[in-house]
Amino acid sequence: MPDQRKHRGAHPQDQSLFDTVSEPELRRATCDLSWLLTRGYAPVSALKLVGDRYALNARQRTAVGRCACGEAEASRRAAHRVQTQDLAEQELWIDGYNVLTSLEAALSGGVILQACDGCYRDMASMHGSYRKVAETIPAIQILGELMAEWKVSSCRWLLDQPVSNSGRLKTMLREISEERGWNWEIDLVPDPDPVLSRADQIVASADSQILNQAERWFNLARCTIETRIPDAWIVDLSRVGLKE
């Protein structure tokens, strides 16, 4: 069935799955999964163990899996993360779909997860196909305005070539950047992950595998949401509070 969504917002059940009553349990589950990952447990079996223990449904398990992180990985990512002031006069390579879908979700009221490594991640799933939504152009414009404000010298967007409609998104990004005078390059590649993982430039992504290898990375989705989308729905699964 064709994707007819006009927004990348919340799932109909998210209000109950990620409400203030559910959050503490989800945080504990994320903490437990992180503990298991730190001790070398396989991610799939560890997530099943934690999900069964806390009786989480499939969507909640996805959230916990996206937010948990072993201690070594968390430390490595923190050590290689750059800050906003480090972007001036630098080239930024962007994991296109990874960043853009998070901003679309935030603008449309979808769940944004705060993970143990400090990243913001969304709950959207594309299944090999991308569809422009009402928030796509506003998200692109926000990104461009902020990167100009941060004095980024140039941006290279990397889009997954196998994802349908990547060509249309490339055209849209090029037209907007030319209209606004932004120095952007947009490339379709078979798989952005290995390109970004090995890049000498600063990369923008929240993809765990990229962050485990990138020499320098910037938390673009989180910085953008915090700066320009202050009313975004943030579900913080990054730590367990003392009163929980």
JSON list of C-alpha atoms in Angstrom, two decimals:
[
{"chain": "A", "resi": 1, "resn": "MET", "atom": "CA", "xyz": [0.00, 0.00, 0.00]},
{"chain": "A", "resi": 2, "resn": "PRO", "atom": "CA", "xyz": [1.45, 3.43, -0.92]},
{"chain": "A", "resi": 3, "resn": "ASP", "atom": "CA", "xyz": [2.61, 5.69, 1.93]},
{"chain": "A", "resi": 4, "resn": "GLN", "atom": "CA", "xyz": [-0.08, 8.38, 2.15]},
{"chain": "A", "resi": 5, "resn": "ARG", "atom": "CA", "xyz": [1.22, 10.16, 5.26]},
{"chain": "A", "resi": 6, "resn": "LYS", "atom": "CA", "xyz": [1.32, 13.95, 5.15]},
{"chain": "A", "resi": 7, "resn": "HIS", "atom": "CA", "xyz": [3.24, 14.22, 8.43]},
{"chain": "A", "resi": 8, "resn": "ARG", "atom": "CA", "xyz": [5.89, 12.18, 10.25]},
{"chain": "A", "resi": 9, "resn": "GLY", "atom": "CA", "xyz": [4.14, 12.58, 13.59]},
{"chain": "A", "resi": 10, "resn": "ALA", "atom": "CA", "xyz": [3.23, 10.36, 16.50]},
{"chain": "A", "resi": 11, "resn": "HIS", "atom": "CA", "xyz": [1.86, 6.84, 16.19]},
{"chain": "A", "resi": 12, "resn": "PRO", "atom": "CA", "xyz": [-1.75, 6.61, 17.44]},
{"chain": "A", "resi": 13, "resn": "GLN", "atom": "CA", "xyz": [-0.61, 4.63, 20.50]},
{"chain": "A", "resi": 14, "resn": "ASP", "atom": "CA", "xyz": [2.37, 6.82, 21.42]},
{"chain": "A", "resi": 15, "resn": "GLN", "atom": "CA", "xyz": [0.45, 8.97, 23.91]},
{"chain": "A", "resi": 16, "resn": "SER", "atom": "CA", "xyz": [-0.01, 5.91, 26.12]},
{"chain": "A", "resi": 17, "resn": "LEU", "atom": "CA", "xyz": [3.25, 4.11, 25.27]},
{"chain": "A", "resi": 18, "resn": "PHE", "atom": "CA", "xyz": [5.48, 7.10, 26.10]},
{"chain": "A", "resi": 19, "resn": "ASP", "atom": "CA", "xyz": [3.48, 9.04, 28.68]},
{"chain": "A", "resi": 20, "resn": "THR", "atom": "CA", "xyz": [4.86, 10.21, 32.03]},
{"chain": "A", "resi": 21, "resn": "VAL", "atom": "CA", "xyz": [3.64, 7.00, 33.67]},
{"chain": "A", "resi": 22, "resn": "SER", "atom": "CA", "xyz": [5.52, 4.78, 31.20]},
{"chain": "A", "resi": 23, "resn": "GLU", "atom": "CA", "xyz": [8.74, 6.81, 31.02]},
{"chain": "A", "resi": 24, "resn": "PRO", "atom": "CA", "xyz": [10.34, 5.67, 34.30]},
{"chain": "A", "resi": 25, "resn": "GLU", "atom": "CA", "xyz": [9.90, 2.00, 33.35]},
{"chain": "A", "resi": 26, "resn": "LEU", "atom": "CA", "xyz": [11.33, 2.65, 29.89]},
{"chain": "A", "resi": 27, "resn": "ARG", "atom": "CA", "xyz": [14.32, 4.40, 31.44]},
{"chain": "A", "resi": 28, "resn": "ARG", "atom": "CA", "xyz": [14.98, 1.45, 33.72]},
{"chain": "A", "resi": 29, "resn": "ALA", "atom": "CA", "xyz": [14.70, -0.91, 30.76]},
{"chain": "A", "resi": 30, "resn": "THR", "atom": "CA", "xyz": [17.18, 1.22, 28.80]},
{"chain": "A", "resi": 31, "resn": "CYS", "atom": "CA", "xyz": [19.56, 1.23, 31.76]},
{"chain": "A", "resi": 32, "resn": "ASP", "atom": "CA", "xyz": [19.34, -2.56, 32.06]},
{"chain": "A", "resi": 33, "resn": "LEU", "atom": "CA", "xyz": [19.96, -3.04, 28.34]},
{"chain": "A", "resi": 34, "resn": "SER", "atom": "CA", "xyz": [22.96, -0.70, 28.47]},
{"chain": "A", "resi": 35, "resn": "TRP", "atom": "CA", "xyz": [24.32, -2.77, 31.39]},
{"chain": "A", "resi": 36, "resn": "LEU", "atom": "CA", "xyz": [24.00, -5.97, 29.37]},
{"chain": "A", "resi": 37, "resn": "LEU", "atom": "CA", "xyz": [25.59, -4.41, 26.28]},
{"chain": "A", "resi": 38, "resn": "THR", "atom": "CA", "xyz": [28.51, -3.20, 28.40]},
{"chain": "A", "resi": 39, "resn": "ARG", "atom": "CA", "xyz": [29.08, -6.81, 29.45]},
{"chain": "A", "resi": 40, "resn": "GLY", "atom": "CA", "xyz": [29.12, -8.16, 25.93]},
{"chain": "A", "resi": 41, "resn": "TYR", "atom": "CA", "xyz": [25.61, -9.56, 25.56]},
{"chain": "A", "resi": 42, "resn": "ALA", "atom": "CA", "xyz": [24.36, -9.82, 21.99]},
{"chain": "A", "resi": 43, "resn": "PRO", "atom": "CA", "xyz": [22.04, -6.84, 21.24]},
{"chain": "A", "resi": 44, "resn": "VAL", "atom": "CA", "xyz": [19.13, -8.89, 19.88]},
{"chain": "A", "resi": 45, "resn": "SER", "atom": "CA", "xyz": [18.99, -11.42, 22.70]},
{"chain": "A", "resi": 46, "resn": "ALA", "atom": "CA", "xyz": [19.65, -8.74, 25.33]},
{"chain": "A", "resi": 47, "resn": "LEU", "atom": "CA", "xyz": [16.79, -6.60, 24.05]},
{"chain": "A", "resi": 48, "resn": "LYS", "atom": "CA", "xyz": [14.45, -9.60, 24.12]},
{"chain": "A", "resi": 49, "resn": "LEU", "atom": "CA", "xyz": [15.48, -10.34, 27.70]},
{"chain": "A", "resi": 50, "resn": "VAL", "atom": "CA", "xyz": [14.87, -6.77, 28.82]},
{"chain": "A", "resi": 51, "resn": "GLY", "atom": "CA", "xyz": [11.70, -6.39, 26.78]},
{"chain": "A", "resi": 52, "resn": "ASP", "atom": "CA", "xyz": [10.23, -9.56, 28.28]},
{"chain": "A", "resi": 53, "resn": "ARG", "atom": "CA", "xyz": [11.19, -8.52, 31.79]},
{"chain": "A", "resi": 54, "resn": "TYR", "atom": "CA", "xyz": [9.41, -5.18, 31.51]},
{"chain": "A", "resi": 55, "resn": "ALA", "atom": "CA", "xyz": [6.58, -6.50, 29.30]},
{"chain": "A", "resi": 56, "resn": "LEU", "atom": "CA", "xyz": [7.30, -3.93, 26.60]},
{"chain": "A", "resi": 57, "resn": "ASN", "atom": "CA", "xyz": [5.44, -3.94, 23.31]},
{"chain": "A", "resi": 58, "resn": "ALA", "atom": "CA", "xyz": [7.25, -3.86, 19.96]},
{"chain": "A", "resi": 59, "resn": "ARG", "atom": "CA", "xyz": [7.33, -0.07, 19.65]},
{"chain": "A", "resi": 60, "resn": "GLN", "atom": "CA", "xyz": [8.66, 0.38, 23.19]},
{"chain": "A", "resi": 61, "resn": "ARG", "atom": "CA", "xyz": [11.35, -2.23, 22.53]},
{"chain": "A", "resi": 62, "resn": "THR", "atom": "CA", "xyz": [12.40, -0.31, 19.44]},
{"chain": "A", "resi": 63, "resn": "ALA", "atom": "CA", "xyz": [12.73, 2.85, 21.52]},
{"chain": "A", "resi": 64, "resn": "VAL", "atom": "CA", "xyz": [14.78, 1.13, 24.22]},
{"chain": "A", "resi": 65, "resn": "GLY", "atom": "CA", "xyz": [17.01, -0.49, 21.60]},
{"chain": "A", "resi": 66, "resn": "ARG", "atom": "CA", "xyz": [17.67, 2.87, 19.94]},
{"chain": "A", "resi": 67, "resn": "CYS", "atom": "CA", "xyz": [18.55, 4.56, 23.24]},
{"chain": "A", "resi": 68, "resn": "ALA", "atom": "CA", "xyz": [20.72, 1.97, 25.01]},
{"chain": "A", "resi": 69, "resn": "CYS", "atom": "CA", "xyz": [24.48, 2.02, 24.67]},
{"chain": "A", "resi": 70, "resn": "GLY", "atom": "CA", "xyz": [27.42, 0.18, 26.21]},
{"chain": "A", "resi": 71, "resn": "GLU", "atom": "CA", "xyz": [29.86, 2.18, 28.32]},
{"chain": "A", "resi": 72, "resn": "ALA", "atom": "CA", "xyz": [32.78, 1.84, 25.91]},
{"chain": "A", "resi": 73, "resn": "GLU", "atom": "CA", "xyz": [30.70, 3.02, 22.96]},
{"chain": "A", "resi": 74, "resn": "ALA", "atom": "CA", "xyz": [29.25, 5.93, 24.95]},
{"chain": "A", "resi": 75, "resn": "SER", "atom": "CA", "xyz": [32.73, 7.05, 26.03]},
{"chain": "A", "resi": 76, "resn": "ARG", "atom": "CA", "xyz": [34.10, 6.74, 22.51]},
{"chain": "A", "resi": 77, "resn": "ARG", "atom": "CA", "xyz": [31.26, 8.79, 21.04]},
{"chain": "A", "resi": 78, "resn": "ALA", "atom": "CA", "xyz": [31.62, 11.51, 23.69]},
{"chain": "A", "resi": 79, "resn": "ALA", "atom": "CA", "xyz": [35.37, 11.78, 23.05]},
{"chain": "A", "resi": 80, "resn": "HIS", "atom": "CA", "xyz": [34.90, 12.35, 19.30]},
{"chain": "A", "resi": 81, "resn": "ARG", "atom": "CA", "xyz": [31.91, 14.72, 19.45]},
{"chain": "A", "resi": 82, "resn": "VAL", "atom": "CA", "xyz": [32.51, 18.32, 18.38]},
{"chain": "A", "resi": 83, "resn": "GLN", "atom": "CA", "xyz": [30.57, 21.36, 19.53]},
{"chain": "A", "resi": 84, "resn": "THR", "atom": "CA", "xyz": [28.78, 24.11, 17.63]},
{"chain": "A", "resi": 85, "resn": "GLN", "atom": "CA", "xyz": [31.73, 26.49, 17.86]},
{"chain": "A", "resi": 86, "resn": "ASP", "atom": "CA", "xyz": [33.93, 23.89, 16.17]},
{"chain": "A", "resi": 87, "resn": "LEU", "atom": "CA", "xyz": [31.89, 24.10, 12.94]},
{"chain": "A", "resi": 88, "resn": "ALA", "atom": "CA", "xyz": [33.08, 27.55, 11.85]},
{"chain": "A", "resi": 89, "resn": "GLU", "atom": "CA", "xyz": [34.83, 27.41, 8.46]},
{"chain": "A", "resi": 90, "resn": "GLN", "atom": "CA", "xyz": [34.55, 23.61, 8.44]},
{"chain": "A", "resi": 91, "resn": "GLU", "atom": "CA", "xyz": [32.97, 21.25, 5.92]},
{"chain": "A", "resi": 92, "resn": "LEU", "atom": "CA", "xyz": [30.06, 19.20, 7.28]},
{"chain": "A", "resi": 93, "resn": "TRP", "atom": "CA", "xyz": [28.98, 15.87, 5.82]},
{"chain": "A", "resi": 94, "resn": "ILE", "atom": "CA", "xyz": [25.35, 15.05, 6.61]},
{"chain": "A", "resi": 95, "resn": "ASP", "atom": "CA", "xyz": [23.67, 11.67, 6.92]},
{"chain": "A", "resi": 96, "resn": "GLY", "atom": "CA", "xyz": [20.69, 13.01, 5.01]},
{"chain": "A", "resi": 97, "resn": "TYR", "atom": "CA", "xyz": [17.77, 10.79, 5.91]},
{"chain": "A", "resi": 98, "resn": "ASN", "atom": "CA", "xyz": [18.99, 10.23, 9.47]},
{"chain": "A", "resi": 99, "resn": "VAL", "atom": "CA", "xyz": [18.99, 13.95, 10.26]},
{"chain": "A", "resi": 100, "resn": "LEU", "atom": "CA", "xyz": [16.05, 15.06, 8.13]},
{"chain": "A", "resi": 101, "resn": "THR", "atom": "CA", "xyz": [13.51, 12.51, 9.40]},
{"chain": "A", "resi": 102, "resn": "SER", "atom": "CA", "xyz": [14.29, 13.44, 13.02]},
{"chain": "A", "resi": 103, "resn": "LEU", "atom": "CA", "xyz": [13.55, 17.09, 12.32]},
{"chain": "A", "resi": 104, "resn": "GLU", "atom": "CA", "xyz": [10.39, 16.22, 10.38]},
{"chain": "A", "resi": 105, "resn": "ALA", "atom": "CA", "xyz": [9.21, 14.11, 13.31]},
{"chain": "A", "resi": 106, "resn": "ALA", "atom": "CA", "xyz": [10.01, 16.83, 15.84]},
{"chain": "A", "resi": 107, "resn": "LEU", "atom": "CA", "xyz": [8.16, 19.48, 13.82]},
{"chain": "A", "resi": 108, "resn": "SER", "atom": "CA", "xyz": [5.09, 17.26, 13.46]},
{"chain": "A", "resi": 109, "resn": "GLY", "atom": "CA", "xyz": [4.80, 16.28, 17.15]},
{"chain": "A", "resi": 110, "resn": "GLY", "atom": "CA", "xyz": [6.35, 12.83, 16.89]},
{"chain": "A", "resi": 111, "resn": "VAL", "atom": "CA", "xyz": [8.30, 11.14, 19.66]},
{"chain": "A", "resi": 112, "resn": "ILE", "atom": "CA", "xyz": [11.95, 12.20, 19.87]},
{"chain": "A", "resi": 113, "resn": "LEU", "atom": "CA", "xyz": [14.08, 9.93, 22.02]},
{"chain": "A", "resi": 114, "resn": "GLN", "atom": "CA", "xyz": [16.97, 11.22, 24.11]},
{"chain": "A", "resi": 115, "resn": "ALA", "atom": "CA", "xyz": [19.45, 8.35, 24.12]},
{"chain": "A", "resi": 116, "resn": "CYS", "atom": "CA", "xyz": [22.23, 7.35, 26.49]},
{"chain": "A", "resi": 117, "resn": "ASP", "atom": "CA", "xyz": [24.91, 8.76, 24.15]},
{"chain": "A", "resi": 118, "resn": "GLY", "atom": "CA", "xyz": [23.22, 12.17, 24.13]},
{"chain": "A", "resi": 119, "resn": "CYS", "atom": "CA", "xyz": [21.73, 11.85, 20.65]},
{"chain": "A", "resi": 120, "resn": "TYR", "atom": "CA", "xyz": [18.16, 12.56, 19.69]},
{"chain": "A", "resi": 121, "resn": "ARG", "atom": "CA", "xyz": [16.61, 9.77, 17.63]},
{"chain": "A", "resi": 122, "resn": "ASP", "atom": "CA", "xyz": [13.16, 9.47, 16.10]},
{"chain": "A", "resi": 123, "resn": "MET", "atom": "CA", "xyz": [10.73, 6.57, 15.85]},
{"chain": "A", "resi": 124, "resn": "ALA", "atom": "CA", "xyz": [10.14, 6.91, 12.11]},
{"chain": "A", "resi": 125, "resn": "SER", "atom": "CA", "xyz": [10.75, 3.99, 9.77]},
{"chain": "A", "resi": 126, "resn": "MET", "atom": "CA", "xyz": [11.07, 4.39, 6.01]},
{"chain": "A", "resi": 127, "resn": "HIS", "atom": "CA", "xyz": [11.14, 0.75, 4.82]},
{"chain": "A", "resi": 128, "resn": "GLY", "atom": "CA", "xyz": [13.17, 1.62, 1.73]},
{"chain": "A", "resi": 129, "resn": "SER", "atom": "CA", "xyz": [10.93, 4.47, 0.64]},
{"chain": "A", "resi": 130, "resn": "TYR", "atom": "CA", "xyz": [10.96, 8.18, 1.46]},
{"chain": "A", "resi": 131, "resn": "ARG", "atom": "CA", "xyz": [7.94, 10.43, 1.10]},
{"chain": "A", "resi": 132, "resn": "LYS", "atom": "CA", "xyz": [8.01, 14.20, 1.39]},
{"chain": "A", "resi": 133, "resn": "VAL", "atom": "CA", "xyz": [5.77, 15.47, 4.20]},
{"chain": "A", "resi": 134, "resn": "ALA", "atom": "CA", "xyz": [4.48, 18.90, 5.17]},
{"chain": "A", "resi": 135, "resn": "GLU", "atom": "CA", "xyz": [7.49, 19.43, 7.45]},
{"chain": "A", "resi": 136, "resn": "THR", "atom": "CA", "xyz": [10.19, 18.54, 4.91]},
{"chain": "A", "resi": 137, "resn": "ILE", "atom": "CA", "xyz": [10.83, 22.01, 3.46]},
{"chain": "A", "resi": 138, "resn": "PRO", "atom": "CA", "xyz": [10.62, 23.79, 6.86]},
{"chain": "A", "resi": 139, "resn": "ALA", "atom": "CA", "xyz": [13.12, 21.27, 8.26]},
{"chain": "A", "resi": 140, "resn": "ILE", "atom": "CA", "xyz": [15.54, 21.87, 5.37]},
{"chain": "A", "resi": 141, "resn": "GLN", "atom": "CA", "xyz": [15.23, 25.63, 5.75]},
{"chain": "A", "resi": 142, "resn": "ILE", "atom": "CA", "xyz": [15.88, 25.47, 9.50]},
{"chain": "A", "resi": 143, "resn": "LEU", "atom": "CA", "xyz": [19.00, 23.38, 8.91]},
{"chain": "A", "resi": 144, "resn": "GLY", "atom": "CA", "xyz": [20.30, 25.75, 6.26]},
{"chain": "A", "resi": 145, "resn": "GLU", "atom": "CA", "xyz": [19.70, 28.84, 8.39]},
{"chain": "A", "resi": 146, "resn": "LEU", "atom": "CA", "xyz": [21.46, 27.34, 11.38]},
{"chain": "A", "resi": 147, "resn": "MET", "atom": "CA", "xyz": [24.45, 26.11, 9.41]},
{"chain": "A", "resi": 148, "resn": "ALA", "atom": "CA", "xyz": [24.82, 29.59, 7.91]},
{"chain": "A", "resi": 149, "resn": "GLU", "atom": "CA", "xyz": [24.59, 31.06, 11.43]},
{"chain": "A", "resi": 150, "resn": "TRP", "atom": "CA", "xyz": [27.24, 28.60, 12.63]},
{"chain": "A", "resi": 151, "resn": "LYS", "atom": "CA", "xyz": [29.42, 29.64, 9.67]},
{"chain": "A", "resi": 152, "resn": "VAL", "atom": "CA", "xyz": [29.77, 26.14, 8.22]},
{"chain": "A", "resi": 153, "resn": "SER", "atom": "CA", "xyz": [31.85, 26.56, 5.06]},
{"chain": "A", "resi": 154, "resn": "SER", "atom": "CA", "xyz": [30.05, 23.90, 3.00]},
{"chain": "A", "resi": 155, "resn": "CYS", "atom": "CA", "xyz": [27.78, 20.91, 3.39]},
{"chain": "A", "resi": 156, "resn": "ARG", "atom": "CA", "xyz": [27.76, 17.58, 1.62]},
{"chain": "A", "resi": 157, "resn": "TRP", "atom": "CA", "xyz": [24.47, 15.73, 1.94]},
{"chain": "A", "resi": 158, "resn": "LEU", "atom": "CA", "xyz": [24.65, 11.96, 1.49]},
{"chain": "A", "resi": 159, "resn": "LEU", "atom": "CA", "xyz": [21.40, 10.20, 0.54]},
{"chain": "A", "resi": 160, "resn": "ASP", "atom": "CA", "xyz": [20.81, 6.46, 0.21]},
{"chain": "A", "resi": 161, "resn": "GLN", "atom": "CA", "xyz": [20.49, 5.81, -3.52]},
{"chain": "A", "resi": 162, "resn": "PRO", "atom": "CA", "xyz": [18.41, 2.59, -3.08]},
{"chain": "A", "resi": 163, "resn": "VAL", "atom": "CA", "xyz": [15.70, 4.50, -1.17]},
{"chain": "A", "resi": 164, "resn": "SER", "atom": "CA", "xyz": [12.91, 5.47, -3.53]},
{"chain": "A", "resi": 165, "resn": "ASN", "atom": "CA", "xyz": [12.40, 9.20, -4.14]},
{"chain": "A", "resi": 166, "resn": "SER", "atom": "CA", "xyz": [16.03, 9.98, -3.24]},
{"chain": "A", "resi": 167, "resn": "GLY", "atom": "CA", "xyz": [16.38, 11.69, -6.60]},
{"chain": "A", "resi": 168, "resn": "ARG", "atom": "CA", "xyz": [13.43, 13.96, -5.84]},
{"chain": "A", "resi": 169, "resn": "LEU", "atom": "CA", "xyz": [14.84, 14.87, -2.44]},
{"chain": "A", "resi": 170, "resn": "LYS", "atom": "CA", "xyz": [18.21, 15.61, -4.04]},
{"chain": "A", "resi": 171, "resn": "THR", "atom": "CA", "xyz": [16.53, 18.00, -6.48]},
{"chain": "A", "resi": 172, "resn": "MET", "atom": "CA", "xyz": [14.62, 19.69, -3.66]},
{"chain": "A", "resi": 173, "resn": "LEU", "atom": "CA", "xyz": [17.78, 20.17, -1.57]},
{"chain": "A", "resi": 174, "resn": "ARG", "atom": "CA", "xyz": [19.67, 21.54, -4.56]},
{"chain": "A", "resi": 175, "resn": "GLU", "atom": "CA", "xyz": [16.91, 23.99, -5.52]},
{"chain": "A", "resi": 176, "resn": "ILE", "atom": "CA", "xyz": [16.52, 25.30, -1.95]},
{"chain": "A", "resi": 177, "resn": "SER", "atom": "CA", "xyz": [20.27, 25.69, -1.47]},
{"chain": "A", "resi": 178, "resn": "GLU", "atom": "CA", "xyz": [20.69, 27.52, -4.78]},
{"chain": "A", "resi": 179, "resn": "GLU", "atom": "CA", "xyz": [17.78, 29.81, -3.99]},
{"chain": "A", "resi": 180, "resn": "ARG", "atom": "CA", "xyz": [19.25, 30.67, -0.57]},
{"chain": "A", "resi": 181, "resn": "GLY", "atom": "CA", "xyz": [22.87, 30.82, -1.67]},
{"chain": "A", "resi": 182, "resn": "TRP", "atom": "CA", "xyz": [23.99, 27.93, 0.53]},
{"chain": "A", "resi": 183, "resn": "ASN", "atom": "CA", "xyz": [27.14, 26.03, -0.46]},
{"chain": "A", "resi": 184, "resn": "TRP", "atom": "CA", "xyz": [25.68, 22.52, -0.56]},
{"chain": "A", "resi": 185, "resn": "GLU", "atom": "CA", "xyz": [26.58, 19.38, -2.48]},
{"chain": "A", "resi": 186, "resn": "ILE", "atom": "CA", "xyz": [24.04, 16.56, -2.59]},
{"chain": "A", "resi": 187, "resn": "ASP", "atom": "CA", "xyz": [25.17, 13.06, -3.51]},
{"chain": "A", "resi": 188, "resn": "LEU", "atom": "CA", "xyz": [23.32, 9.77, -3.95]},
{"chain": "A", "resi": 189, "resn": "VAL", "atom": "CA", "xyz": [25.47, 6.88, -2.71]},
{"chain": "A", "resi": 190, "resn": "PRO", "atom": "CA", "xyz": [24.72, 3.16, -2.36]},
{"chain": "A", "resi": 191, "resn": "ASP", "atom": "CA", "xyz": [25.31, 3.30, 1.41]},
{"chain": "A", "resi": 192, "resn": "PRO", "atom": "CA", "xyz": [26.26, 6.49, 3.30]},
{"chain": "A", "resi": 193, "resn": "ASP", "atom": "CA", "xyz": [27.39, 4.63, 6.44]},
{"chain": "A", "resi": 194, "resn": "PRO", "atom": "CA", "xyz": [30.88, 3.53, 5.32]},
{"chain": "A", "resi": 195, "resn": "VAL", "atom": "CA", "xyz": [31.50, 6.88, 3.59]},
{"chain": "A", "resi": 196, "resn": "LEU", "atom": "CA", "xyz": [30.64, 8.84, 6.73]},
{"chain": "A", "resi": 197, "resn": "SER", "atom": "CA", "xyz": [32.44, 6.43, 9.04]},
{"chain": "A", "resi": 198, "resn": "ARG", "atom": "CA", "xyz": [35.73, 6.97, 7.20]},
{"chain": "A", "resi": 199, "resn": "ALA", "atom": "CA", "xyz": [35.36, 10.68, 6.45]},
{"chain": "A", "resi": 200, "resn": "ASP", "atom": "CA", "xyz": [38.06, 13.14, 7.49]},
{"chain": "A", "resi": 201, "resn": "GLN", "atom": "CA", "xyz": [35.41, 15.85, 7.65]},
{"chain": "A", "resi": 202, "resn": "ILE", "atom": "CA", "xyz": [32.99, 16.45, 10.53]},
{"chain": "A", "resi": 203, "resn": "VAL", "atom": "CA", "xyz": [29.93, 14.23, 10.06]},
{"chain": "A", "resi": 204, "resn": "ALA", "atom": "CA", "xyz": [26.36, 14.80, 11.25]},
{"chain": "A", "resi": 205, "resn": "SER", "atom": "CA", "xyz": [24.48, 11.64, 12.17]},
{"chain": "A", "resi": 206, "resn": "ALA", "atom": "CA", "xyz": [22.88, 9.79, 15.08]},
{"chain": "A", "resi": 207, "resn": "ASP", "atom": "CA", "xyz": [23.52, 6.38, 13.52]},
{"chain": "A", "resi": 208, "resn": "SER", "atom": "CA", "xyz": [25.26, 4.25, 16.14]},
{"chain": "A", "resi": 209, "resn": "GLN", "atom": "CA", "xyz": [27.53, 2.43, 13.72]},
{"chain": "A", "resi": 210, "resn": "ILE", "atom": "CA", "xyz": [28.75, 5.68, 12.21]},
{"chain": "A", "resi": 211, "resn": "LEU", "atom": "CA", "xyz": [29.35, 7.23, 15.63]},
{"chain": "A", "resi": 212, "resn": "ASN", "atom": "CA", "xyz": [31.39, 4.22, 16.71]},
{"chain": "A", "resi": 213, "resn": "GLN", "atom": "CA", "xyz": [33.90, 4.93, 13.92]},
{"chain": "A", "resi": 214, "resn": "ALA", "atom": "CA", "xyz": [33.72, 8.61, 12.95]},
{"chain": "A", "resi": 215, "resn": "GLU", "atom": "CA", "xyz": [36.77, 10.69, 13.85]},
{"chain": "A", "resi": 216, "resn": "ARG", "atom": "CA", "xyz": [34.66, 13.83, 14.38]},
{"chain": "A", "resi": 217, "resn": "TRP", "atom": "CA", "xyz": [30.88, 14.04, 14.59]},
{"chain": "A", "resi": 218, "resn": "PHE", "atom": "CA", "xyz": [28.33, 16.72, 15.40]},
{"chain": "A", "resi": 219, "resn": "ASN", "atom": "CA", "xyz": [25.01, 16.19, 17.16]},
{"chain": "A", "resi": 220, "resn": "LEU", "atom": "CA", "xyz": [23.11, 18.09, 14.46]},
{"chain": "A", "resi": 221, "resn": "ALA", "atom": "CA", "xyz": [19.57, 16.81, 15.04]},
{"chain": "A", "resi": 222, "resn": "ARG", "atom": "CA", "xyz": [19.69, 17.49, 18.78]},
{"chain": "A", "resi": 223, "resn": "CYS", "atom": "CA", "xyz": [21.27, 20.94, 18.46]},
{"chain": "A", "resi": 224, "resn": "THR", "atom": "CA", "xyz": [18.74, 21.92, 15.80]},
{"chain": "A", "resi": 225, "resn": "ILE", "atom": "CA", "xyz": [15.74, 20.68, 17.78]},
{"chain": "A", "resi": 226, "resn": "GLU", "atom": "CA", "xyz": [16.90, 22.35, 20.99]},
{"chain": "A", "resi": 227, "resn": "THR", "atom": "CA", "xyz": [17.57, 25.62, 19.17]},
{"chain": "A", "resi": 228, "resn": "ARG", "atom": "CA", "xyz": [14.61, 25.88, 16.82]},
{"chain": "A", "resi": 229, "resn": "ILE", "atom": "CA", "xyz": [11.93, 23.39, 17.93]},
{"chain": "A", "resi": 230, "resn": "PRO", "atom": "CA", "xyz": [11.67, 24.03, 21.70]},
{"chain": "A", "resi": 231, "resn": "ASP", "atom": "CA", "xyz": [8.21, 22.45, 22.01]},
{"chain": "A", "resi": 232, "resn": "ALA", "atom": "CA", "xyz": [9.30, 19.09, 20.53]},
{"chain": "A", "resi": 233, "resn": "TRP", "atom": "CA", "xyz": [8.09, 15.98, 22.36]},
{"chain": "A", "resi": 234, "resn": "ILE", "atom": "CA", "xyz": [11.26, 14.67, 24.01]},
{"chain": "A", "resi": 235, "resn": "VAL", "atom": "CA", "xyz": [11.17, 11.30, 25.77]},
{"chain": "A", "resi": 236, "resn": "ASP", "atom": "CA", "xyz": [14.33, 11.15, 27.89]},
{"chain": "A", "resi": 237, "resn": "LEU", "atom": "CA", "xyz": [15.55, 7.56, 28.26]},
{"chain": "A", "resi": 238, "resn": "SER", "atom": "CA", "xyz": [19.15, 8.56, 28.89]},
{"chain": "A", "resi": 239, "resn": "ARG", "atom": "CA", "xyz": [19.30, 7.96, 32.62]},
{"chain": "A", "resi": 240, "resn": "VAL", "atom": "CA", "xyz": [17.43, 6.65, 35.65]},
{"chain": "A", "resi": 241, "resn": "GLY", "atom": "CA", "xyz": [16.47, 9.34, 38.15]},
{"chain": "A", "resi": 242, "resn": "LEU", "atom": "CA", "xyz": [17.28, 8.96, 41.84]},
{"chain": "A", "resi": 243, "resn": "LYS", "atom": "CA", "xyz": [13.59, 8.94, 42.77]},
{"chain": "A", "resi": 244, "resn": "GLU", "atom": "CA", "xyz": [12.70, 6.15, 40.39]}
]
